[in-house]
């Protein structure tokens, strides 16, 4: 159990590319934090620096009260679960789990107790004598988890552990990992490119893009008050609609191709603005009402639990979410964008205003 | 006509029937050709071996007057007894068993030595970023082009200078550097996933532990494959042992065969029977090694997934 402090950590590779700009992040004891972002955003680099698999160019990382910059991975009191499981193919499941403990010089009886306990927790007792090649993907993932658990570490690191599993198993493992982590209470850092994993599993999410942490916050904060256009469009499926707009300073907001929208608070910036609205916040009416604009229905996407209405506003694709009761007749409907649901971003910096 | 013939054929029966018809003719022709080729190849390989075996059961006189034999003679036991257990050669100090043992020492020392050295060399080249690693690799690789014969004089000079002539060390050590082995192990190590190394680092395995606990067991199939090649190669060494060992007690089987045929003491007939017996004995261990290790090799290929 430990608090993890990442203080102004920067990574520059020998060829000069900066994989991570100076970033800081403080993780509380027992917290489950998810690093999410597109590939190449630096999330894996950061995780690997915490693990000790990459050198830290600048800044310090501490686990517990210890600065671990100069420590070997084995000395950092961490355990890591890899995307491809990274089980030793020639060792049985038991030996895979026991290997790290054996290297620490733990007595045989203690190793056995730890392995049996972890195996029971993960329901893999019956596989202990098997080789990894005789297991399915989900079972291998459990073994990889078991190898992490037996070490009784201060910190769990997960490097996209579910991306090799099929969708159904992924959902199931997602819940299991989260339950297990709550039970064990071990601080965890989880890297993924899947925003659904991030939303569902995290206590807090750190969204990364091009080597920078864009926003840190709870899933709800990230979803409801995204700090930048990138976070707004990356988190959420279908993504947030982003439209061009202009703010003239007196509470008047013009959205391109849509017209005037009243906003109740005054903004600090004037000029070009980007306006975001989540598909589920768009109100669709069958007939014209005050403050609605006509839109053409390009097509409807059936989700079962609802439908997605696809259209374009100007040249920008635009999606609205409809619930099942909502009937659509004809090719034109009327959309209302409620002012309280609008997210406004500075067009030049992309930051929330 | 059976009742089933009266029914309308279903689409599946038509499909299978036409598929069988389409397959049948080229199948038969191909089978014949395949078998002719295989039988011819087997005969080509086996007849000389059989001839050596049959000849080893005849007396020297029969062989000398009538040439190689293709029938079984009655002197099998005595020829093998003479060849293996009665000391021969100029000095009458070395028998076939001794030569068999020497061949084993050379074959195993040679192959095991090559495997150890080339694995370590490949380990260094692949996993440790040191200066000129690539250069070192290419330097090793280019020596693939140079056979032993090119460096045989300088090698002899060095071994002789160290006083290692007529020792097992002198026989084996100069031969165990292996560009081929290093190359194969390098390619293999490069295919081992990086995550495995990282998992081992987190598990607290240092370079030595990682090598012994992870890399060597993973390389089992490669080791078996290289052992097969190198054991046979070492077993069949002729030139180097001839130069390195003048003392007959260090003779290997391969040399012994030649030595027996060379012996013309007085007006004696060369001991053809014994030479053939030794040749057959010399053939058995490499064959066994290939058969045994090949099954390991195949098993390893089937089982392993990294």
XYZ file of C-alpha atoms in Angstrom, chain A residues 32-338:
307
model
C -7.157 2.937 -8.991
C -5.909 5.371 -11.586
C -6.243 4.904 -15.326
C -3.900 6.487 -17.847
C -5.776 6.778 -21.095
C -4.947 8.239 -24.471
C -4.379 7.360 -28.104
C -1.314 5.339 -29.067
C 1.896 7.316 -28.850
C 0.554 9.669 -26.188
C 3.205 8.648 -23.636
C 0.969 6.634 -21.287
C 2.974 3.422 -21.653
C 6.234 5.309 -21.367
C 5.092 6.777 -18.072
C 4.023 3.361 -16.796
C 7.324 1.811 -17.837
C 9.234 4.549 -16.055
C 7.262 3.832 -12.894
C 8.075 0.137 -13.348
C 11.748 0.908 -13.868
C 11.852 -0.524 -17.374
C 12.714 2.890 -18.831
C 15.143 5.458 -17.498
C 13.699 8.695 -16.216
C 15.196 11.641 -18.100
C 14.134 14.305 -15.580
C 12.044 14.505 -12.439
C 11.427 12.004 -9.679
C 9.061 9.151 -9.051
C 8.416 8.011 -5.509
C 6.514 4.969 -4.337
C 5.601 5.072 -0.670
C 8.125 7.471 0.781
C 10.959 6.185 -1.378
C 12.337 7.874 -4.482
C 12.731 4.952 -6.865
C 14.547 6.601 -9.781
C 17.713 4.602 -9.248
C 16.142 1.340 -8.126
C 15.892 -1.827 -10.203
C 12.363 -2.959 -11.126
C 12.630 -5.842 -8.660
C 13.449 -3.469 -5.805
C 10.523 -1.132 -6.362
C 7.963 -3.354 -4.692
C 5.724 -3.367 -7.748
C 4.022 -5.985 -9.876
C 3.125 -5.618 -13.502
C 0.558 -7.291 -15.751
C 1.482 -7.191 -19.420
C -0.658 -7.038 -22.527
C 0.637 -10.353 -23.863
C 0.633 -11.851 -20.368
C 4.415 -12.487 -20.606
C 4.124 -15.826 -18.842
C 7.200 -18.025 -18.958
C 6.126 -20.655 -21.499
C 8.317 -23.457 -20.164
C 7.127 -23.150 -16.554
C 3.916 -24.465 -15.059
C 1.362 -21.987 -13.776
C 2.574 -22.677 -10.253
C 6.193 -21.982 -11.137
C 5.237 -18.880 -13.075
C 3.623 -17.482 -9.971
C 6.362 -18.657 -7.632
C 9.331 -17.473 -9.683
C 9.512 -13.925 -8.353
C 9.156 -15.103 -4.762
C 11.836 -17.747 -5.270
C 14.199 -15.057 -6.523
C 13.556 -13.079 -3.366
C 14.706 -16.039 -1.336
C 11.353 -16.667 0.312
C 11.061 -20.027 2.097
C 9.318 -22.769 0.127
C 6.412 -23.127 2.538
C 5.633 -19.396 2.381
C 5.782 -19.442 -1.411
C 3.373 -22.339 -1.477
C 0.955 -20.586 0.860
C 1.062 -17.384 -1.199
C 0.556 -19.190 -4.514
C -2.315 -21.315 -3.200
C -4.019 -18.270 -1.741
C -3.739 -16.260 -4.961
C -4.851 -19.264 -7.019
C -7.939 -19.617 -4.868
C -8.735 -15.933 -5.157
C -8.526 -16.142 -8.955
C -10.144 -19.584 -9.295
C -7.151 -21.082 -11.071
C -6.300 -23.805 -8.544
C -7.066 -26.558 -11.029
C -4.624 -25.145 -13.584
C -1.593 -24.886 -11.303
C 0.168 -27.857 -12.890
C -0.516 -26.794 -16.470
C 1.688 -24.928 -18.874
C 0.523 -21.516 -20.148
C 0.113 -22.949 -23.657
C -2.644 -25.233 -22.341
C -4.714 -22.295 -21.099
C -7.155 -19.981 -22.825
C -6.531 -16.247 -23.101
C -8.718 -15.429 -20.101
C -7.053 -18.080 -17.965
C -3.601 -16.809 -18.939
C -4.695 -13.339 -17.939
C -5.705 -14.680 -14.549
C -2.339 -16.342 -14.140
C -0.626 -13.072 -15.018
C -2.770 -11.409 -12.357
C -1.868 -14.176 -9.941
C 1.809 -13.635 -10.555
C 1.279 -9.999 -9.630
C -0.807 -10.739 -6.551
C 1.540 -13.260 -4.933
C 4.240 -10.656 -4.728
C 2.016 -8.645 -2.380
C 3.312 -5.416 -3.922
C 2.816 -1.800 -2.921
C 1.718 -0.965 -6.456
C 0.071 -2.807 -9.343
C 0.868 -1.749 -12.877
C -1.388 -2.852 -15.736
C -0.266 -2.365 -19.324
C -3.385 -2.776 -21.489
C -4.045 -6.171 -19.912
C -7.389 -6.798 -21.590
C -6.726 -5.805 -25.173
C -5.988 -9.384 -26.294
C -9.287 -10.725 -24.991
C -12.596 -10.886 -26.828
C -15.264 -8.335 -25.985
C -17.343 -10.495 -23.658
C -14.387 -11.700 -21.644
C -13.033 -8.183 -21.505
C -16.187 -6.919 -19.811
C -16.061 -9.746 -17.322
C -12.352 -9.322 -16.524
C -12.808 -5.576 -16.191
C -15.228 -6.113 -13.353
C -13.100 -8.828 -11.790
C -9.942 -6.768 -11.815
C -11.771 -3.888 -10.213
C -13.336 -6.108 -7.550
C -10.025 -7.742 -6.821
C -8.270 -4.422 -6.509
C -10.921 -3.188 -4.047
C -10.506 -6.354 -2.007
C -6.736 -6.118 -1.907
C -6.661 -2.343 -1.576
C -3.451 -2.047 -3.557
C -2.697 1.211 -5.357
C -3.015 0.554 -9.083
C -2.033 2.269 -12.286
C -3.799 0.998 -15.363
C -2.891 1.942 -18.919
C -5.431 1.605 -21.714
C -6.450 3.211 -24.969
C -10.038 2.135 -24.400
C -12.077 5.005 -22.968
C -14.806 2.612 -21.783
C -12.292 0.739 -19.620
C -11.070 4.057 -18.309
C -14.563 5.315 -17.464
C -15.766 2.121 -15.831
C -12.717 1.143 -13.826
C -11.034 4.287 -12.636
C -11.254 6.152 -9.376
C -9.522 8.875 -11.303
C -8.529 9.154 -14.932
C -5.507 10.903 -16.386
C -6.042 11.662 -20.061
C -2.827 11.962 -22.028
C -2.229 13.354 -25.470
C 1.031 13.952 -27.347
C 3.152 13.458 -24.264
C 1.136 15.727 -21.991
C -1.410 15.083 -19.286
C -4.491 16.925 -20.571
C -6.703 16.383 -17.541
C -6.828 14.466 -14.301
C -10.163 13.818 -12.650
C -12.877 11.381 -11.702
C -14.718 9.725 -14.605
C -17.675 12.046 -13.979
C -15.502 15.165 -13.994
C -13.760 14.054 -17.158
C -17.064 13.339 -18.842
C -19.049 16.331 -17.716
C -16.388 19.018 -17.608
C -13.697 18.043 -20.090
C -10.758 20.416 -19.841
C -9.995 20.497 -23.544
C -11.429 19.639 -26.928
C -9.185 16.579 -27.023
C -10.569 15.181 -23.770
C -14.105 16.056 -24.839
C -13.854 14.194 -28.102
C -11.732 11.292 -26.831
C -13.909 10.342 -23.884
C -17.403 9.206 -24.687
C -18.888 7.041 -27.407
C -20.190 8.335 -29.707
C -17.866 11.320 -29.270
C -18.974 14.821 -28.411
C -20.128 16.979 -31.321
C -17.836 19.931 -31.869
C -19.054 22.967 -33.807
C -17.407 26.238 -34.720
C -18.742 29.346 -33.052
C -18.090 32.952 -32.167
C -18.548 34.794 -28.879
C -18.967 38.547 -29.050
C -18.707 39.378 -25.373
C -22.267 40.162 -24.302
C -23.595 36.711 -23.619
C -24.180 36.275 -27.325
C -22.886 33.108 -28.857
C -23.155 32.472 -32.565
C -22.796 28.907 -33.734
C -21.794 28.591 -37.357
C -24.673 27.384 -39.537
C -26.975 27.272 -36.513
C -27.397 30.781 -35.296
C -27.636 32.440 -31.933
C -27.566 30.631 -28.609
C -28.005 32.401 -25.320
C -25.417 31.544 -22.657
C -26.123 32.551 -19.103
C -22.566 33.148 -17.927
C -20.078 35.570 -19.371
C -16.881 34.194 -20.798
C -13.421 35.544 -20.234
C -12.451 35.305 -23.852
C -14.044 36.777 -26.890
C -13.605 35.667 -30.447
C -13.590 32.248 -32.020
C -14.966 29.491 -29.839
C -15.523 25.804 -30.318
C -18.819 24.542 -29.022
C -19.265 20.985 -27.886
C -22.408 19.094 -27.045
C -22.792 15.414 -26.151
C -25.175 13.473 -28.437
C -27.463 12.603 -25.527
C -27.909 16.293 -24.628
C -29.265 17.244 -28.025
C -33.055 17.605 -27.879
C -34.909 16.498 -30.984
C -38.428 17.690 -31.723
C -40.781 16.578 -34.415
C -42.207 20.044 -35.011
C -40.645 23.471 -34.966
C -40.503 25.068 -31.522
C -38.767 28.179 -30.139
C -34.944 27.950 -30.313
C -34.888 24.934 -32.569
C -33.184 24.563 -35.880
C -34.220 22.232 -38.694
C -31.824 19.384 -39.460
C -31.944 16.738 -42.131
C -31.867 13.082 -40.990
C -29.066 11.342 -42.915
C -29.623 7.986 -41.278
C -30.572 6.344 -38.026
C -28.300 3.874 -36.306
C -30.162 1.330 -34.188
C -28.458 0.531 -30.875
C -31.266 -1.445 -29.282
C -31.259 0.667 -26.162
C -31.689 3.744 -28.308
C -30.850 5.177 -31.696
C -28.261 7.516 -33.086
C -29.352 10.173 -35.510
C -26.616 11.116 -37.950
C -26.629 14.382 -39.804
C -24.275 17.169 -40.822
C -24.378 20.756 -39.750
C -22.560 22.824 -42.340
C -19.805 20.382 -43.172
C -19.439 19.003 -39.663
C -20.797 15.543 -38.850
C -23.304 15.727 -36.017
C -24.813 12.954 -33.919
C -27.831 13.021 -31.641
C -28.898 10.241 -29.310
C -32.573 9.357 -29.227
C -34.327 7.122 -26.771
C -36.674 4.414 -27.956
C -39.910 6.293 -27.348
C -38.803 8.988 -29.729
C -40.535 8.628 -33.079
C -38.931 10.027 -36.184
C -41.200 10.739 -39.128
C -39.976 12.364 -42.253
C -36.566 13.599 -43.238
C -36.400 16.797 -41.244
C -36.501 17.197 -37.492
C -35.851 20.126 -35.219
C -32.902 20.183 -32.852
C -32.511 22.219 -29.732
C -29.109 22.674 -28.094
C -29.738 23.532 -24.425
